[in-house]
Each structure stands twice: as C-alpha cells, then as structure tokens.
Amino acid sequence: MKNKTKTVGILTSGGDCPGLNAAIRGIAKAAMQQGTKVVGIQDGFRGLVENRIMNLEDKDVSGILTHGGTFLGSSRDKPHKMKMGGVQMDMTEVAVSNARKNHLDCLICLGGNGTQKNAMRLHEAGLDVITLPKTIDNDVAETDITFGFDSAMAIGTEAIDRLHTTASSHHRAIVCEIMGHKAGWLALGAGIAGGADVILLPEIPYNMNYVVDHLLARRHHNKRFSIIAVAEGAISKEEAKSGKKSDDLEDEIVEGLIQEPTASRVAREIQQAAGIEVRYTSLGHVQRGGSPTATDRLLCTRMGTKAGELMVEGRYNVMVGLKGDTCEAVPLEEVAGKTKRVPLDHRWLKTAVLVDTCLGDKLKF
Ligand code: F6P
C-alpha cells in the first residue's frame, strides 16, 4: 500500500503519565519504517502555536521505552484559548498554519479528554489528526482503558500497602487521597487491589454516618486499623445536594488553585464523627511519575504502532481505542466532549462490596 503520510507530527498534551515516551517510540518507529518523516512538537499545543518543532531520528526514540514523563514536554494549553503575553487569544489559525508550514500530513496528539476535544477542534479547522487516549484517570470514552492508568494504579496500590503496616501498628484510620479528576477509576482500582476498607468516589456521594458505622463496626470486630481510599473528586451527599459537583475540580486544576486536599477534609470529618485517631496522606503527582508498568509499556507500544498503521493508510480523525484485546480506530467525534465515569452497576463496585468494602453509601446490584 502507498504510504499516505509523508510527514507526521507528534505532541503530548495535558497532565503527563508513565508510558508517553513508550507511545511516542511506538508511533515514531512504525512511521520511520514506512519512510515517514517524524517531527516532535514541544510542550503540547503551545509548541505548535509557537512553532517549536524538531525533527526526530531513530536514535531520538531509542532507549526511551522505560522512561517516565514525556521527552517532548507537555502543557494544558488549548489552541482556541491560549494565554499569549498574559492575554487570552484564539490561536487556532496559527496552529493550523504552522502545521502546514511544517508539511504535516497528520498530527498525532497524545492526551486525555481535553486533548481529544482540542484535536477535534483542529480537525474542524482543517487538520488531519489521530489521537491516543492517555491519562492516569482512565476517563476517556470509547476505550476499555487509557494508558498510564495501570502504572498509576500500581503506585496507588503500593501506597495503600505501605499505609496498612503503619495504620495497623498504631491502630489508626488513614485516609489516602488518590487522583482521578472527576472519575473514581483510580481510587476504585487501587482501593480494591490494596484492600482498602472504605473507598469514596465522585460517582457515589458519601454518607458520613454510613462510613463511620462501617469503621466502628471494624473496631468492634477487633480490626483496629482502617484504610480509606478517597478519590480527589469525592463529595459528600450534602455537598452534592448543595450543588457542589466534582466538576468544580476542573476550574481548580485549570486555574492552578491550591485547595485543601480532599483527604484532609474527609479525615477531619471522620475524626469528629467517629472519635478515632485519623491521619491522612495525599499521593498527588507521585502517581504520575516514574517508569511505566509492563502492561502500560505493552499497551503504549500497541497503540503507538496502531497509530503508525492508520497513518500509512490515511485513516485520519480517529482515536486509537482498546476494545477487548484489539486496538481499534474510533471516530474522534464519538470521543471528544465525553467523560467515562464509573457506572453505578460496574462489576468492580460489586467486587468491592463482596469483600465488605464500604463505598460510602448502600448500593443495590
Ligand atoms: O488528568 C490527570 C491528573 O493527574 C488528574 O488526576 C488530576 O486531577 C490533574 O491531572 C492534576 O493536574 P495538574 O498536574 O495540572 O495539577
């Protein structure tokens, strides 16, 4: 088949995660094998607008499979709303024109939900794009899993393991905050894998009385420690009623506001209501650092090389999603603007309840 893509550009956008370099390597190696010229765009969409673009050679993508972060750099900048010298501007046309100046037949964007939307906008403005679903939050639609999730879940699980030994020595309750943006996948996955006694998610506003009853029942049964895994976007029933949504988190992240950790708030509420000694810890960006797991390395290499194949075929304006054990091309308009949260009938929730984990409120299956 004739290769439809002479030159491809790759950018990484949004919060970084383990596996980005592995995915870049997969795309670049597959592309170079077909004779496609590969360029790297620095710091996400900002680099495209500022024309910070570099040629990549085979040696540049060699030896990076295991490296955390992204050697291209990343940012949360959006082309249609970008601060330029302190003023917010629509830089879409500049982004498109720079892509054309650099003869890009296709722009491959690696990112989460924000990136999917931004890539869709660039497609609407005339560019051909392919996206990969990257985020530790696992909240991108139309893929069973996003890359970065498995690595972050492993870090969260190890943290919970470590908290278990100190909580049990001191007969304490320890609240552990886990990232995940507006979705509870990471807290739920790490919470189940680490054996947390309580898991609080944005999808299930918690009833503090229900949580406290669970913690006191554990004490009553001579289990003198408890681990509470809290998603950063978790909210109480009262907050949900008063209109606070986990969506509020969006504004806090975009504005870079430093808020009281959710874990600190939940720890205080438990201490006051249950009268037991509580500590808290917030894992924060530790979850986004370091080397990807073997599962993520494999997934990134599969998704990256799949993007390489699509590019050769000229199948643009799609996201590479994992469906079952197959990497598939999903039309971008089916992904952009959606968020995949934990459905209330999800099998992981049932699993948690079956091992007597409190999910913050009574659930019916
Ligand atoms: O989307 C990934 C993520 O790590 C979320 O879990 C978290 O809410 C957010 O990014 C933090 O963003 P930043 O690194 O910009 O503070």
Coordinates of C-alpha atoms and ligand atoms in Angstrom, one line a residue:
M1 CA 0.0 0.0 0.0
K2 CA 1.2 3.5 -0.8
N3 CA 2.0 5.4 2.4
K4 CA -0.4 8.3 2.7
T5 CA 1.6 10.2 5.3
K6 CA 4.9 11.8 4.2
T7 CA 5.4 13.8 7.4
V8 CA 3.8 13.3 10.8
G9 CA 3.9 15.5 13.9
I10 CA 3.6 14.2 17.4
L11 CA 2.6 16.1 20.5
T12 CA 1.8 15.3 24.1
S13 CA -0.7 17.4 25.9
G14 CA -2.4 17.7 29.4
G15 CA -1.0 16.1 32.6
D16 CA 1.8 13.7 31.8
C17 CA 1.8 10.0 32.8
P18 CA 4.1 6.9 32.6
G19 CA 4.0 5.4 29.1
L20 CA 4.1 8.6 27.0
N21 CA 7.6 8.0 25.8
A22 CA 6.8 4.4 25.1
A23 CA 3.9 5.5 22.9
I24 CA 5.9 8.1 21.1
R25 CA 8.6 5.5 20.4
G26 CA 5.9 3.1 19.0
I27 CA 4.5 5.7 16.7
A28 CA 7.8 7.0 15.5
K29 CA 9.4 3.6 14.9
A30 CA 6.4 2.4 13.0
A31 CA 6.3 5.6 10.9
M32 CA 10.0 5.6 10.2
Q33 CA 9.9 2.0 9.0
Q34 CA 7.4 3.2 6.3
G35 CA 9.6 6.1 5.3
T36 CA 7.5 8.8 7.0
K37 CA 9.4 11.8 8.3
V38 CA 8.6 12.3 12.0
V39 CA 8.7 15.6 13.9
G40 CA 8.2 16.2 17.6
I41 CA 6.3 19.3 18.8
Q42 CA 7.4 20.6 22.2
D43 CA 5.1 21.3 25.2
G44 CA 1.8 20.3 23.6
F45 CA -0.4 22.7 21.6
R46 CA 1.7 25.7 22.8
G47 CA 4.7 24.3 20.9
L48 CA 2.6 24.1 17.7
V49 CA 1.4 27.7 18.1
E50 CA 5.0 28.8 18.8
N51 CA 6.4 26.7 16.1
R52 CA 8.7 24.8 18.4
I53 CA 9.1 21.7 16.3
M54 CA 12.1 19.4 15.9
N55 CA 13.0 16.6 13.5
L56 CA 13.1 13.2 15.2
E57 CA 15.5 10.5 14.1
D58 CA 15.6 6.9 15.1
K59 CA 18.2 7.5 17.7
D60 CA 16.0 10.1 19.4
V61 CA 13.3 7.5 20.1
S62 CA 15.8 4.7 21.1
G63 CA 16.2 3.7 24.8
I64 CA 13.1 5.7 25.9
L65 CA 10.6 2.8 26.3
T66 CA 11.0 2.7 30.1
H67 CA 11.4 6.4 30.8
G68 CA 8.6 8.2 32.7
G69 CA 7.2 11.6 31.6
T70 CA 7.4 12.8 28.0
F71 CA 10.7 14.0 26.4
L72 CA 8.6 16.3 24.2
G73 CA 7.2 18.2 27.2
S74 CA 3.6 18.8 27.9
S75 CA 1.2 21.7 28.8
R76 CA -2.5 22.2 29.4
D77 CA -2.7 24.9 26.8
K78 CA -5.6 24.9 24.3
P79 CA -5.2 26.4 20.8
H80 CA -8.5 28.2 20.9
K81 CA -7.9 29.8 24.4
M82 CA -4.2 30.4 24.8
K83 CA -2.5 32.9 27.0
M84 CA -0.1 34.9 24.9
G85 CA 1.9 37.5 26.8
G86 CA -0.8 37.4 29.5
V87 CA -3.7 37.9 27.1
Q88 CA -6.1 35.0 26.2
M89 CA -6.3 34.5 22.4
D90 CA -7.7 32.1 19.9
M91 CA -4.6 30.7 18.2
T92 CA -6.3 28.0 16.2
E93 CA -5.4 29.6 12.8
V94 CA -1.7 29.9 13.9
A95 CA -1.6 26.3 14.9
V96 CA -3.1 25.2 11.6
S97 CA -0.8 27.4 9.6
N98 CA 2.3 26.1 11.5
A99 CA 1.2 22.5 10.8
R100 CA 1.0 23.4 7.1
K101 CA 4.3 25.3 7.1
N102 CA 6.0 22.1 8.5
H103 CA 4.2 20.0 5.8
L104 CA 2.4 17.8 8.4
D105 CA 0.0 15.4 6.7
C106 CA -1.1 14.2 10.1
L107 CA -0.8 15.5 13.7
I108 CA -0.8 12.8 16.4
C109 CA -2.0 14.0 19.7
L110 CA -1.4 12.0 22.9
G111 CA -3.7 13.1 25.7
G112 CA -6.8 12.9 27.9
N113 CA -10.3 14.3 27.5
G114 CA -9.1 17.9 27.0
T115 CA -6.7 16.8 24.3
Q116 CA -9.4 14.8 22.5
K117 CA -11.5 18.0 22.3
N118 CA -8.6 20.2 21.2
A119 CA -7.6 17.7 18.5
M120 CA -11.3 17.6 17.3
R121 CA -11.2 21.4 17.0
L122 CA -8.1 21.3 15.0
H123 CA -9.6 18.7 12.7
E124 CA -12.7 21.0 12.3
A125 CA -10.2 23.8 11.4
G126 CA -8.8 21.7 8.6
L127 CA -6.0 19.5 10.0
D128 CA -5.9 15.7 9.8
V129 CA -5.3 14.2 13.3
I130 CA -5.0 10.9 15.1
T131 CA -5.2 10.7 18.9
L132 CA -4.2 8.2 21.6
P133 CA -6.0 8.0 25.0
K134 CA -3.5 8.9 27.6
T135 CA -4.4 9.6 31.3
I136 CA -4.0 8.0 34.7
D137 CA -7.7 8.8 35.2
N138 CA -9.0 6.2 32.7
D139 CA -11.9 8.5 31.9
V140 CA -11.7 8.7 28.1
A141 CA -14.7 7.3 26.3
E142 CA -14.6 4.6 23.7
T143 CA -11.6 2.7 25.0
D144 CA -11.6 0.0 27.6
I145 CA -8.5 1.5 29.2
T146 CA -6.3 4.6 28.8
F147 CA -2.5 4.2 29.0
G148 CA -0.9 5.5 32.3
F149 CA -3.8 4.1 34.3
D150 CA -2.2 0.8 35.1
S151 CA 1.1 2.4 36.3
A152 CA -0.7 4.9 38.5
M153 CA -2.9 2.1 39.9
A154 CA 0.2 0.2 40.8
I155 CA 1.7 3.2 42.6
G156 CA -1.6 3.8 44.5
T157 CA -1.8 0.1 45.5
E158 CA 1.8 0.2 46.8
A159 CA 1.0 3.3 48.8
I160 CA -2.1 1.6 50.4
D161 CA 0.1 -1.4 51.2
R162 CA 2.5 0.8 53.0
L163 CA -0.2 2.7 54.8
H164 CA -1.6 -0.7 56.0
T165 CA 1.5 -1.6 58.0
T166 CA 1.8 1.8 59.8
A167 CA -2.0 2.1 60.4
S168 CA -2.1 -1.4 61.9
S169 CA 0.9 -0.7 64.2
H170 CA -0.7 2.5 65.5
H171 CA -4.4 1.2 65.4
R172 CA -5.3 4.2 63.3
A173 CA -7.5 5.1 60.4
I174 CA -5.6 6.5 57.5
V175 CA -7.2 8.4 54.6
C176 CA -5.3 8.1 51.3
E177 CA -6.2 10.5 48.5
I178 CA -5.9 9.2 45.0
M179 CA -6.0 11.3 41.8
G180 CA -8.5 10.7 39.0
H181 CA -10.0 14.1 38.2
K182 CA -13.8 13.7 38.1
A183 CA -13.8 9.9 37.9
G184 CA -13.2 7.2 40.5
W185 CA -11.5 4.6 38.4
L186 CA -8.0 5.0 40.0
A187 CA -9.3 5.1 43.6
L188 CA -11.5 2.2 43.0
G189 CA -8.9 0.1 41.2
A190 CA -6.1 0.8 43.7
G191 CA -8.5 0.6 46.6
I192 CA -9.7 -2.9 45.6
A193 CA -6.1 -4.0 44.8
G194 CA -4.8 -2.6 48.1
G195 CA -7.7 -3.9 50.2
A196 CA -8.9 -0.5 51.3
D197 CA -11.8 -0.8 53.9
V198 CA -13.6 2.3 52.6
I199 CA -13.5 3.7 49.0
L200 CA -15.1 7.0 48.3
L201 CA -15.7 8.0 44.7
P202 CA -17.1 11.1 42.9
E203 CA -19.8 8.9 41.4
I204 CA -21.2 7.9 44.8
P205 CA -21.6 10.9 47.1
Y206 CA -20.8 9.6 50.6
N207 CA -22.9 9.5 53.7
M208 CA -20.5 10.1 56.6
N209 CA -22.8 8.3 59.1
Y210 CA -22.7 5.2 56.9
V211 CA -18.9 5.4 56.6
V212 CA -18.5 5.9 60.4
D213 CA -20.8 2.9 61.2
H214 CA -18.5 0.8 59.0
L215 CA -15.3 2.0 60.7
L216 CA -16.8 1.5 64.2
A217 CA -18.0 -2.0 63.2
R218 CA -14.5 -2.9 62.2
R219 CA -13.2 -1.8 65.7
H220 CA -16.0 -3.8 67.3
H221 CA -14.7 -6.8 65.5
N222 CA -11.2 -6.2 66.8
K223 CA -9.9 -4.8 63.5
R224 CA -8.1 -1.9 65.0
F225 CA -7.0 -0.1 61.8
S226 CA -8.7 1.1 58.7
I227 CA -7.7 2.4 55.3
I228 CA -9.9 4.8 53.5
A229 CA -9.1 5.4 49.8
V230 CA -10.6 8.7 48.7
A231 CA -10.7 9.9 45.1
E232 CA -9.7 13.5 44.8
G233 CA -13.2 14.4 43.4
A234 CA -15.2 12.6 46.1
I235 CA -18.0 14.6 47.6
S236 CA -20.5 14.1 50.4
K237 CA -24.2 13.8 50.0
E238 CA -24.6 17.3 51.5
E239 CA -22.2 18.8 49.0
A240 CA -23.9 17.0 46.2
K241 CA -27.3 18.4 47.4
S242 CA -25.9 21.9 47.7
G243 CA -24.8 21.8 44.1
K244 CA -21.1 21.2 44.5
K245 CA -20.1 18.9 41.8
S246 CA -16.8 17.1 41.2
D247 CA -16.8 19.2 38.0
D248 CA -15.6 22.1 40.3
L249 CA -12.3 20.4 40.3
E250 CA -11.9 21.3 36.6
D251 CA -11.7 25.0 37.3
E252 CA -9.3 24.4 40.2
I253 CA -6.9 22.5 38.0
V254 CA -7.1 24.9 35.1
E255 CA -6.6 27.9 37.4
G256 CA -3.8 26.0 39.2
L257 CA -5.6 26.8 42.5
I258 CA -4.2 25.0 45.6
Q259 CA -7.1 23.6 47.5
E260 CA -7.3 21.7 50.8
P261 CA -6.8 18.1 49.9
T262 CA -10.0 16.0 49.9
A263 CA -8.2 13.5 52.2
S264 CA -7.7 16.2 54.8
R265 CA -11.4 17.2 54.8
V266 CA -12.5 13.5 54.9
A267 CA -10.0 12.8 57.8
R268 CA -11.4 15.7 59.8
E269 CA -15.0 14.6 59.2
I270 CA -14.2 11.0 60.3
Q271 CA -12.2 12.1 63.4
Q272 CA -15.1 14.4 64.5
A273 CA -17.9 11.9 63.8
A274 CA -16.2 8.7 65.0
G275 CA -13.9 10.0 67.6
I276 CA -11.0 7.8 66.4
E277 CA -7.4 8.7 65.6
V278 CA -7.1 9.6 61.9
R279 CA -4.2 10.5 59.7
Y280 CA -4.2 11.4 56.0
T281 CA -1.9 11.4 53.0
S282 CA -2.4 12.7 49.5
L283 CA -0.4 10.9 46.9
G284 CA -0.6 13.8 44.4
H285 CA 1.8 13.8 41.5
V286 CA 3.8 10.9 42.8
Q287 CA 1.1 8.8 40.9
R288 CA 2.1 10.4 37.6
G289 CA 5.9 9.9 38.0
G290 CA 8.4 7.1 37.1
S291 CA 8.6 4.2 34.8
P292 CA 5.5 2.6 33.2
T293 CA 4.4 -0.9 34.2
A294 CA 4.9 -3.8 31.8
T295 CA 1.2 -3.7 31.0
D296 CA 1.4 0.0 30.1
R297 CA 4.6 -0.5 28.0
L298 CA 2.8 -3.1 26.0
L299 CA -0.4 -1.1 25.6
C300 CA 1.6 2.1 24.6
T301 CA 3.6 0.1 22.0
R302 CA 0.4 -1.5 20.6
M303 CA -1.5 1.8 20.5
G304 CA 1.5 3.7 19.1
T305 CA 2.2 1.3 16.3
K306 CA -1.5 1.1 15.5
A307 CA -1.5 4.9 15.0
G308 CA 1.5 4.3 12.7
E309 CA -0.5 1.8 10.7
L310 CA -3.6 4.1 10.5
M311 CA -1.4 7.0 9.4
V312 CA 0.1 4.9 6.5
E313 CA -3.5 4.0 5.4
G314 CA -4.5 7.7 5.6
R315 CA -7.3 6.8 8.2
Y316 CA -7.3 10.1 10.0
N317 CA -9.5 11.9 12.5
V318 CA -9.8 8.8 14.8
M319 CA -8.7 7.8 18.3
V320 CA -6.9 4.5 18.8
G321 CA -9.1 2.7 21.5
L322 CA -8.6 -0.7 23.1
K323 CA -11.7 -2.8 22.7
G324 CA -11.3 -6.2 24.3
D325 CA -7.9 -7.2 23.1
T326 CA -7.9 -5.2 19.9
C327 CA -6.7 -1.7 19.1
E328 CA -9.4 -0.1 17.0
A329 CA -9.9 3.2 15.2
V330 CA -12.8 5.1 16.8
P331 CA -14.2 8.2 15.1
L332 CA -13.0 11.2 17.0
E333 CA -16.4 12.8 17.2
E334 CA -17.6 9.8 19.3
V335 CA -14.9 10.5 21.9
A336 CA -14.5 14.3 22.1
G337 CA -16.5 16.0 24.8
K338 CA -17.4 12.8 26.7
T339 CA -16.1 11.6 30.1
K340 CA -16.2 7.9 31.1
R341 CA -17.1 7.7 34.8
V342 CA -17.6 4.6 36.8
P343 CA -21.2 3.4 36.1
L344 CA -23.1 2.5 39.2
D345 CA -23.7 -1.1 38.1
H346 CA -20.0 -1.6 37.3
R347 CA -18.6 -5.0 38.2
W348 CA -15.7 -3.5 40.2
L349 CA -18.2 -1.9 42.6
K350 CA -19.9 -5.2 43.1
T351 CA -16.5 -6.9 43.7
A352 CA -15.7 -4.3 46.3
V353 CA -19.0 -4.8 48.2
L354 CA -18.5 -8.6 48.1
V355 CA -15.2 -8.2 50.1
D356 CA -17.1 -5.9 52.6
T357 CA -15.6 -2.7 51.4
C358 CA -17.7 0.4 52.2
L359 CA -18.4 2.5 49.2
G360 CA -19.8 5.4 51.2
D361 CA -23.4 4.5 50.8
K362 CA -25.7 1.5 50.3
L363 CA -25.6 0.2 46.8
K364 CA -28.1 -2.2 45.2
F365 CA -26.9 -4.7 42.5
Ligands
F6P1 O1 -5.6 14.2 34.4 C1 -4.6 13.7 35.2 C2 -4.5 14.4 36.5 O2 -3.4 13.9 37.2 C3 -5.8 14.3 37.4 O3 -5.9 13.1 38.0 C4 -5.6 15.5 38.3 O4 -6.8 15.9 38.7 C5 -4.9 16.5 37.4 O5 -4.3 15.8 36.4 C6 -3.8 17.4 38.1 O6 -3.4 18.3 37.2 P1 -2.1 19.2 37.3 O7 -0.9 18.3 37.1 O8 -2.2 20.2 36.2 O9 -2.1 19.8 38.7

